[in-house]
Amino acid sequence: MSHNVQAGWNPGVPSSVTALANPNIALIKYWGKADEELILPAAGSLSLTLNVYPTETQVKLMSELSNDEFFLNGTEQTPEASRGVHKVLGLIRELAGVETRARVVSKNSGPTAAGLASSASGYAALALAASAVYGLELSPKELSRLARRGSGSASRSIFSGLSIWHAGTDAESYAEPVLGSALDLAMTIAEVSKAKKAISSREAMRLTQETSPFYAAWITENALNLNEMLIALRANDFERVGELTEASFYRMTASMIGAMPAIRYFTAESVALLDLVRELRASGIPAYATMDAGPNVKVLSQAEHAPKVRQALATVIADDKLVSALPGLGARVEMVQYQAPTGAAPITLEF
Ligand code: PMV
């Protein structure tokens, strides 16, 4: 940590905080809400936070603003696109008892809204930076609940590596780390398309719940798979972890396909990659596929097999569209700025 704070000076509440968070990819998926306003999931889920595609978010308090402002990758977002950000800031202001509005400046290093969990990293970074700038000292559990209100999967990006997000009431629905597994997991991501998804996960989930006859079965089965996954992780049984990962993805996909009209994020190239993962397994390399609300394919393996997985995927998709990931860090503060007491340059703490 480098800083230029003089000894004995109490800086008080910061004027801006910058935080980083990484995306997570669910092994046991979340697809369906018990409460849309509170973003309570219909079933629990379990994911791996990755060491790629971080989002960096700065939240700056600005007393001259009458409304919050949200810039994403250099562009000011419309009120419609900023709804989730305004909601999370509003909840934080309520907790802090402060009225001051904020400017949020966020940068995604990975593709936005393409089924690569940019909303997870985004809302996790926002929850941490905004709660700190408004002077709240929240526990990881409380941060997770707050991030959840922006986007459900963000609850899991507060934590490093494996985490589980519990279903339940508002107070009970947070993520926490999953400990006790010694598996060296790796994920190889095939970026089939970086384009923004045609239908948001929020709308697609709603349509699945309202119209798919397979939805109820998906939720019942997924809750059972989550327990089995915890057992497999503790037993360091990679094959079982992989089987459950693929089953959760295919069953989520089945619930979507049963919607009317059907929701289908995969393309022919996705299917070619899914076939290849089966071939890899037949050739003795334990690798398992998962996908989210987009055509991109993520392949779970143990770290020792990740180079072989990448080599095989490169026979179907250009190597520059492949990203090799390992477990990554949870949300963390990168920089804090304080207003200088006497109009001097702001005081900056870098972590
Ligand atoms: O958190 P949301 O609304 O972006 O939904 C994420 C849903 C999936 O990525 C498809 C599954 C998951 O558990 O992350």
Coordinates of C-alpha atoms and ligand atoms in Angstrom, one line a residue:
M1 CA 0.0 0.0 0.0
S2 CA 1.4 3.4 -0.9
H3 CA 0.0 6.6 0.6
N4 CA 0.7 10.2 1.4
V5 CA -1.3 10.7 4.6
Q6 CA 0.5 12.5 7.3
A7 CA 0.7 10.8 10.7
G8 CA -2.0 11.8 13.1
W9 CA -4.4 13.2 10.4
N10 CA -7.9 11.7 10.5
P11 CA -9.2 11.8 7.0
G12 CA -12.9 11.2 7.9
V13 CA -15.3 10.0 5.2
P14 CA -13.7 9.5 1.7
S15 CA -14.8 11.5 -1.3
S16 CA -14.2 8.6 -3.8
V17 CA -13.6 4.9 -3.6
T18 CA -12.5 2.6 -6.4
A19 CA -13.1 -1.1 -6.2
L20 CA -12.3 -4.1 -8.4
A21 CA -14.4 -7.3 -8.8
N22 CA -14.2 -10.3 -11.1
P23 CA -17.0 -12.3 -12.8
N24 CA -18.0 -15.7 -11.6
I25 CA -19.4 -18.7 -13.6
A26 CA -22.0 -20.9 -11.9
L27 CA -21.4 -24.6 -11.8
I28 CA -24.8 -25.1 -10.3
K29 CA -26.9 -22.4 -12.0
Y30 CA -29.4 -19.8 -10.8
W31 CA -32.3 -19.4 -13.2
G32 CA -35.6 -18.2 -11.7
K33 CA -36.6 -15.9 -8.9
A34 CA -38.8 -16.3 -5.9
D35 CA -39.0 -12.5 -5.6
E36 CA -38.2 -10.2 -8.5
E37 CA -38.0 -6.9 -6.5
L38 CA -35.7 -8.4 -3.8
I39 CA -33.9 -10.7 -6.3
L40 CA -34.4 -13.8 -4.2
P41 CA -33.5 -16.9 -6.2
A42 CA -36.0 -19.9 -6.4
A43 CA -33.0 -22.2 -5.7
G44 CA -29.5 -21.9 -4.4
S45 CA -26.5 -21.9 -6.7
L46 CA -22.7 -22.4 -6.6
S47 CA -20.0 -20.7 -8.7
L48 CA -16.3 -20.1 -9.3
T49 CA -15.0 -16.5 -9.3
L50 CA -12.4 -16.2 -12.1
N51 CA -9.1 -14.3 -12.4
V52 CA -10.0 -12.7 -15.7
Y53 CA -12.3 -9.8 -17.0
P54 CA -12.2 -7.6 -13.8
T55 CA -14.6 -4.6 -13.5
E56 CA -13.2 -1.4 -12.0
T57 CA -15.7 0.9 -10.5
Q58 CA -15.1 4.4 -9.0
V59 CA -17.9 5.9 -6.9
K60 CA -17.5 9.6 -6.2
L61 CA -19.7 11.7 -3.9
M62 CA -20.8 14.9 -5.6
S63 CA -23.0 17.3 -3.6
E64 CA -23.6 19.4 -6.8
L65 CA -25.5 16.5 -8.4
S66 CA -29.3 16.2 -8.1
N67 CA -29.3 12.7 -9.7
D68 CA -26.8 9.9 -9.7
E69 CA -24.7 9.5 -12.8
F70 CA -23.5 6.2 -14.3
F71 CA -20.8 6.0 -16.9
L72 CA -19.9 2.5 -18.3
N73 CA -16.8 2.1 -20.5
G74 CA -16.7 5.9 -21.1
T75 CA -20.4 6.4 -22.0
E76 CA -23.0 7.9 -19.8
Q77 CA -25.9 5.4 -19.5
T78 CA -29.6 6.2 -19.9
P79 CA -31.8 6.2 -16.8
E80 CA -33.3 2.9 -18.0
A81 CA -29.8 1.3 -18.3
S82 CA -28.8 2.8 -14.9
R83 CA -31.8 1.5 -13.0
G84 CA -29.9 -1.2 -11.1
V85 CA -27.1 1.2 -10.2
H86 CA -29.6 3.8 -8.9
K87 CA -31.4 1.0 -6.9
V88 CA -28.2 -0.1 -5.2
L89 CA -27.1 3.5 -4.5
G90 CA -30.5 4.2 -3.0
L91 CA -30.3 1.2 -0.7
I92 CA -26.9 2.3 0.5
R93 CA -28.0 5.9 1.1
E94 CA -30.9 4.6 3.2
L95 CA -28.5 2.5 5.3
A96 CA -26.0 5.4 5.7
G97 CA -28.6 8.1 6.2
V98 CA -26.9 10.3 3.6
E99 CA -28.5 12.2 0.8
T100 CA -25.5 13.2 -1.4
R101 CA -25.7 11.8 -5.0
A102 CA -22.8 10.0 -6.7
R103 CA -21.1 9.6 -10.0
V104 CA -20.3 6.0 -10.8
V105 CA -17.6 5.4 -13.4
S106 CA -17.2 1.7 -14.3
K107 CA -15.0 -0.1 -16.8
N108 CA -15.4 -3.7 -17.8
S109 CA -12.3 -5.4 -19.2
G110 CA -14.4 -8.3 -20.5
P111 CA -17.4 -8.2 -22.9
T112 CA -20.6 -6.5 -21.4
A113 CA -24.0 -8.3 -21.3
A114 CA -22.7 -11.2 -23.4
G115 CA -23.3 -14.0 -20.9
L116 CA -19.8 -13.5 -19.4
A117 CA -21.0 -12.3 -16.0
S118 CA -20.2 -8.6 -16.5
S119 CA -23.2 -7.8 -14.3
A120 CA -21.8 -10.0 -11.5
S121 CA -18.4 -8.2 -11.5
G122 CA -20.1 -4.8 -12.0
Y123 CA -22.5 -5.0 -9.1
A124 CA -20.0 -6.6 -6.7
A125 CA -17.5 -3.8 -7.4
L126 CA -20.3 -1.2 -7.1
A127 CA -21.6 -2.6 -3.7
L128 CA -18.1 -2.5 -2.3
A129 CA -17.0 1.0 -3.6
A130 CA -20.4 2.7 -2.9
S131 CA -20.8 1.3 0.6
A132 CA -17.3 2.4 1.5
V133 CA -17.7 5.9 0.0
Y134 CA -20.9 6.4 2.0
G135 CA -19.0 5.5 5.2
L136 CA -20.6 2.0 5.7
E137 CA -18.5 -0.8 7.1
L138 CA -20.4 -3.9 5.8
S139 CA -19.5 -7.5 6.4
P140 CA -18.9 -9.7 3.3
K141 CA -22.3 -11.2 3.9
E142 CA -24.0 -7.8 3.9
L143 CA -22.1 -6.8 0.8
S144 CA -23.2 -9.9 -0.9
R145 CA -26.9 -9.2 0.0
L146 CA -26.4 -5.7 -1.4
A147 CA -24.7 -6.8 -4.6
R148 CA -27.6 -9.3 -5.1
R149 CA -30.1 -6.4 -5.4
G150 CA -28.3 -5.2 -8.6
S151 CA -27.9 -8.6 -10.2
G152 CA -28.4 -12.0 -8.4
S153 CA -25.2 -13.6 -9.6
A154 CA -23.2 -10.5 -8.2
S155 CA -23.8 -11.8 -4.7
R156 CA -21.2 -14.5 -5.5
S157 CA -18.5 -12.2 -6.9
I158 CA -17.9 -10.7 -3.5
F159 CA -15.9 -13.9 -2.8
S160 CA -12.8 -15.6 -4.1
G161 CA -13.0 -19.0 -5.8
L162 CA -16.0 -21.2 -5.0
S163 CA -19.0 -19.7 -3.4
I164 CA -22.6 -20.7 -2.7
W165 CA -25.6 -18.3 -2.8
H166 CA -28.4 -19.4 -0.6
A167 CA -32.1 -19.2 -1.4
G168 CA -34.4 -17.9 1.3
T169 CA -35.7 -14.6 2.7
D170 CA -33.9 -11.3 2.1
A171 CA -31.9 -11.7 5.3
E172 CA -31.0 -15.3 4.4
S173 CA -30.1 -14.9 0.8
Y174 CA -26.4 -14.1 0.5
A175 CA -23.4 -15.9 -0.8
E176 CA -20.5 -17.3 1.2
P177 CA -17.3 -19.1 0.4
V178 CA -17.3 -22.9 -0.1
L179 CA -14.3 -24.3 1.8
G180 CA -12.9 -27.7 2.1
S181 CA -12.1 -28.6 -1.5
A182 CA -8.6 -29.2 -2.7
L183 CA -9.5 -29.4 -6.4
D184 CA -7.3 -27.2 -8.7
L185 CA -10.0 -26.0 -10.9
A186 CA -9.5 -24.1 -14.2
M187 CA -11.9 -22.7 -16.7
T188 CA -11.2 -22.2 -20.4
I189 CA -13.6 -19.7 -22.0
A190 CA -14.5 -19.8 -25.7
E191 CA -15.7 -16.3 -26.7
V192 CA -18.2 -17.3 -29.5
S193 CA -19.7 -13.8 -29.5
K194 CA -19.0 -10.7 -27.6
A195 CA -22.3 -9.2 -28.8
K196 CA -24.9 -8.0 -26.3
K197 CA -27.5 -10.7 -25.7
A198 CA -30.9 -10.4 -27.5
I199 CA -32.9 -11.0 -24.4
S200 CA -31.8 -10.0 -20.9
S201 CA -31.4 -12.7 -18.3
R202 CA -34.1 -10.9 -16.2
E203 CA -36.7 -11.1 -19.0
A204 CA -35.6 -14.6 -20.1
M205 CA -36.0 -15.9 -16.5
R206 CA -39.4 -14.4 -16.2
L207 CA -40.5 -15.9 -19.5
T208 CA -39.2 -19.3 -18.4
Q209 CA -41.0 -19.2 -15.1
E210 CA -44.3 -18.0 -16.7
T211 CA -44.4 -20.3 -19.7
S212 CA -42.0 -23.3 -19.4
P213 CA -43.6 -26.6 -18.2
F214 CA -40.1 -27.8 -17.3
Y215 CA -39.4 -24.9 -14.9
A216 CA -40.8 -26.6 -11.7
A217 CA -38.7 -29.8 -12.4
W218 CA -35.6 -27.7 -13.1
I219 CA -35.9 -25.9 -9.7
T220 CA -36.6 -29.1 -7.7
E221 CA -33.7 -31.0 -9.3
N222 CA -31.3 -28.1 -9.1
A223 CA -31.7 -27.8 -5.3
L224 CA -30.8 -31.6 -5.0
N225 CA -27.8 -31.1 -7.4
L226 CA -26.5 -28.3 -5.2
N227 CA -26.3 -30.6 -2.2
E228 CA -24.6 -33.3 -4.3
M229 CA -22.1 -30.7 -5.6
L230 CA -21.1 -29.8 -2.1
I231 CA -20.5 -33.4 -1.3
A232 CA -18.5 -33.9 -4.5
L233 CA -16.3 -30.8 -3.9
R234 CA -15.5 -32.0 -0.3
A235 CA -14.7 -35.4 -1.6
N236 CA -12.4 -33.8 -4.3
D237 CA -14.3 -35.9 -6.8
F238 CA -13.7 -33.9 -10.0
E239 CA -15.6 -36.3 -12.3
R240 CA -18.7 -35.9 -10.2
V241 CA -18.2 -32.1 -9.9
G242 CA -18.0 -32.0 -13.7
E243 CA -21.0 -34.2 -14.3
L244 CA -23.1 -32.1 -12.0
T245 CA -21.8 -28.9 -13.7
E246 CA -22.8 -30.1 -17.1
A247 CA -26.2 -31.4 -15.9
S248 CA -27.0 -28.1 -14.3
F249 CA -26.3 -26.2 -17.5
Y250 CA -28.2 -28.6 -19.7
R251 CA -31.2 -28.7 -17.4
M252 CA -31.3 -24.9 -17.2
T253 CA -31.1 -24.8 -21.0
A254 CA -34.0 -27.4 -21.2
S255 CA -36.1 -25.1 -18.9
M256 CA -35.4 -22.2 -21.3
I257 CA -36.2 -24.2 -24.4
G258 CA -39.6 -25.1 -22.9
A259 CA -40.5 -21.4 -22.7
M260 CA -42.9 -19.9 -25.3
P261 CA -41.4 -18.5 -27.4
A262 CA -38.3 -20.7 -26.7
I263 CA -35.2 -19.0 -25.3
R264 CA -32.1 -20.2 -27.1
Y265 CA -28.8 -18.6 -26.5
F266 CA -26.5 -21.2 -28.2
T267 CA -25.4 -21.1 -31.8
A268 CA -24.1 -23.7 -34.2
E269 CA -20.5 -22.8 -33.0
S270 CA -21.5 -23.3 -29.4
V271 CA -22.9 -26.8 -30.3
A272 CA -19.6 -27.7 -32.1
L273 CA -17.7 -26.7 -28.9
L274 CA -20.1 -28.8 -26.8
D275 CA -19.4 -31.8 -29.1
L276 CA -15.7 -31.3 -28.8
V277 CA -15.9 -31.4 -25.0
R278 CA -17.6 -34.8 -25.2
E279 CA -14.8 -36.0 -27.6
L280 CA -12.2 -34.7 -25.1
R281 CA -13.7 -36.8 -22.4
A282 CA -13.9 -39.8 -24.6
S283 CA -10.2 -39.4 -25.3
G284 CA -9.5 -39.4 -21.5
I285 CA -9.3 -35.7 -20.6
P286 CA -11.8 -34.9 -17.9
A287 CA -13.5 -31.7 -19.2
Y288 CA -17.1 -30.5 -18.7
A289 CA -19.0 -27.7 -20.4
T290 CA -21.2 -25.0 -19.1
M291 CA -22.9 -22.0 -20.6
D292 CA -25.0 -19.0 -19.4
A293 CA -27.2 -16.4 -21.0
G294 CA -25.2 -16.2 -24.2
P295 CA -23.5 -18.4 -26.8
N296 CA -20.1 -18.6 -25.1
V297 CA -18.9 -21.9 -23.9
K298 CA -16.9 -22.4 -20.7
V299 CA -15.0 -25.6 -20.1
L300 CA -14.3 -26.8 -16.5
S301 CA -11.2 -28.9 -16.0
Q302 CA -8.5 -29.4 -13.5
A303 CA -5.6 -26.9 -13.9
E304 CA -3.2 -29.7 -15.1
H305 CA -5.4 -30.4 -18.1
A306 CA -6.3 -26.8 -19.0
P307 CA -3.5 -26.5 -21.7
K308 CA -4.8 -29.7 -23.5
V309 CA -8.4 -28.4 -23.3
R310 CA -7.3 -25.1 -24.9
Q311 CA -5.4 -26.9 -27.6
A312 CA -8.4 -29.0 -28.4
L313 CA -10.8 -26.0 -28.4
A314 CA -8.5 -24.2 -30.8
T315 CA -9.3 -26.7 -33.5
V316 CA -12.9 -25.3 -33.5
I317 CA -12.4 -21.6 -32.6
A318 CA -9.5 -19.2 -33.2
D319 CA -7.0 -19.3 -30.3
D320 CA -7.4 -15.5 -29.8
K321 CA -11.0 -16.1 -28.8
L322 CA -10.0 -18.4 -26.0
V323 CA -9.3 -17.2 -22.5
S324 CA -7.6 -19.4 -19.8
A325 CA -8.9 -18.7 -16.3
L326 CA -8.2 -19.9 -12.8
P327 CA -10.0 -19.1 -9.6
G328 CA -9.8 -15.4 -8.9
L329 CA -10.1 -12.9 -6.1
G330 CA -13.3 -11.5 -4.6
A331 CA -14.2 -7.8 -4.6
R332 CA -11.5 -5.6 -3.2
V333 CA -10.8 -1.9 -2.7
E334 CA -8.2 -0.5 -5.1
M335 CA -8.1 3.2 -4.2
V336 CA -9.6 5.7 -1.7
Q337 CA -9.5 9.5 -2.0
Y338 CA -10.1 12.0 0.7
Q339 CA -10.9 15.6 0.4
A340 CA -7.8 17.6 1.7
P341 CA -8.7 19.7 4.7
T342 CA -7.4 23.0 3.3
G343 CA -8.0 23.0 -0.4
A344 CA -4.8 21.1 -1.1
A345 CA -4.6 18.2 -3.5
P346 CA -6.8 15.3 -2.5
I347 CA -5.2 12.6 -0.4
T348 CA -5.0 9.2 -2.1
L349 CA -4.6 5.8 -0.6
E350 CA -3.7 3.0 -3.1
F351 CA -4.0 -0.6 -2.1
Ligands
PMV1 O1 -27.5 -12.4 -12.2 P1 -28.1 -12.5 -13.6 O2 -29.5 -11.8 -13.6 O3 -27.2 -11.9 -14.6 O4 -28.4 -14.0 -14.0 C1 -27.4 -14.9 -14.2 C2 -27.9 -16.2 -14.7 C3 -26.9 -17.2 -15.2 O5 -25.6 -16.6 -15.5 C4 -27.4 -17.8 -16.5 C5 -26.7 -18.3 -14.2 C6 -25.8 -18.0 -13.0 O6 -26.1 -18.7 -12.0 O7 -24.9 -17.2 -13.1

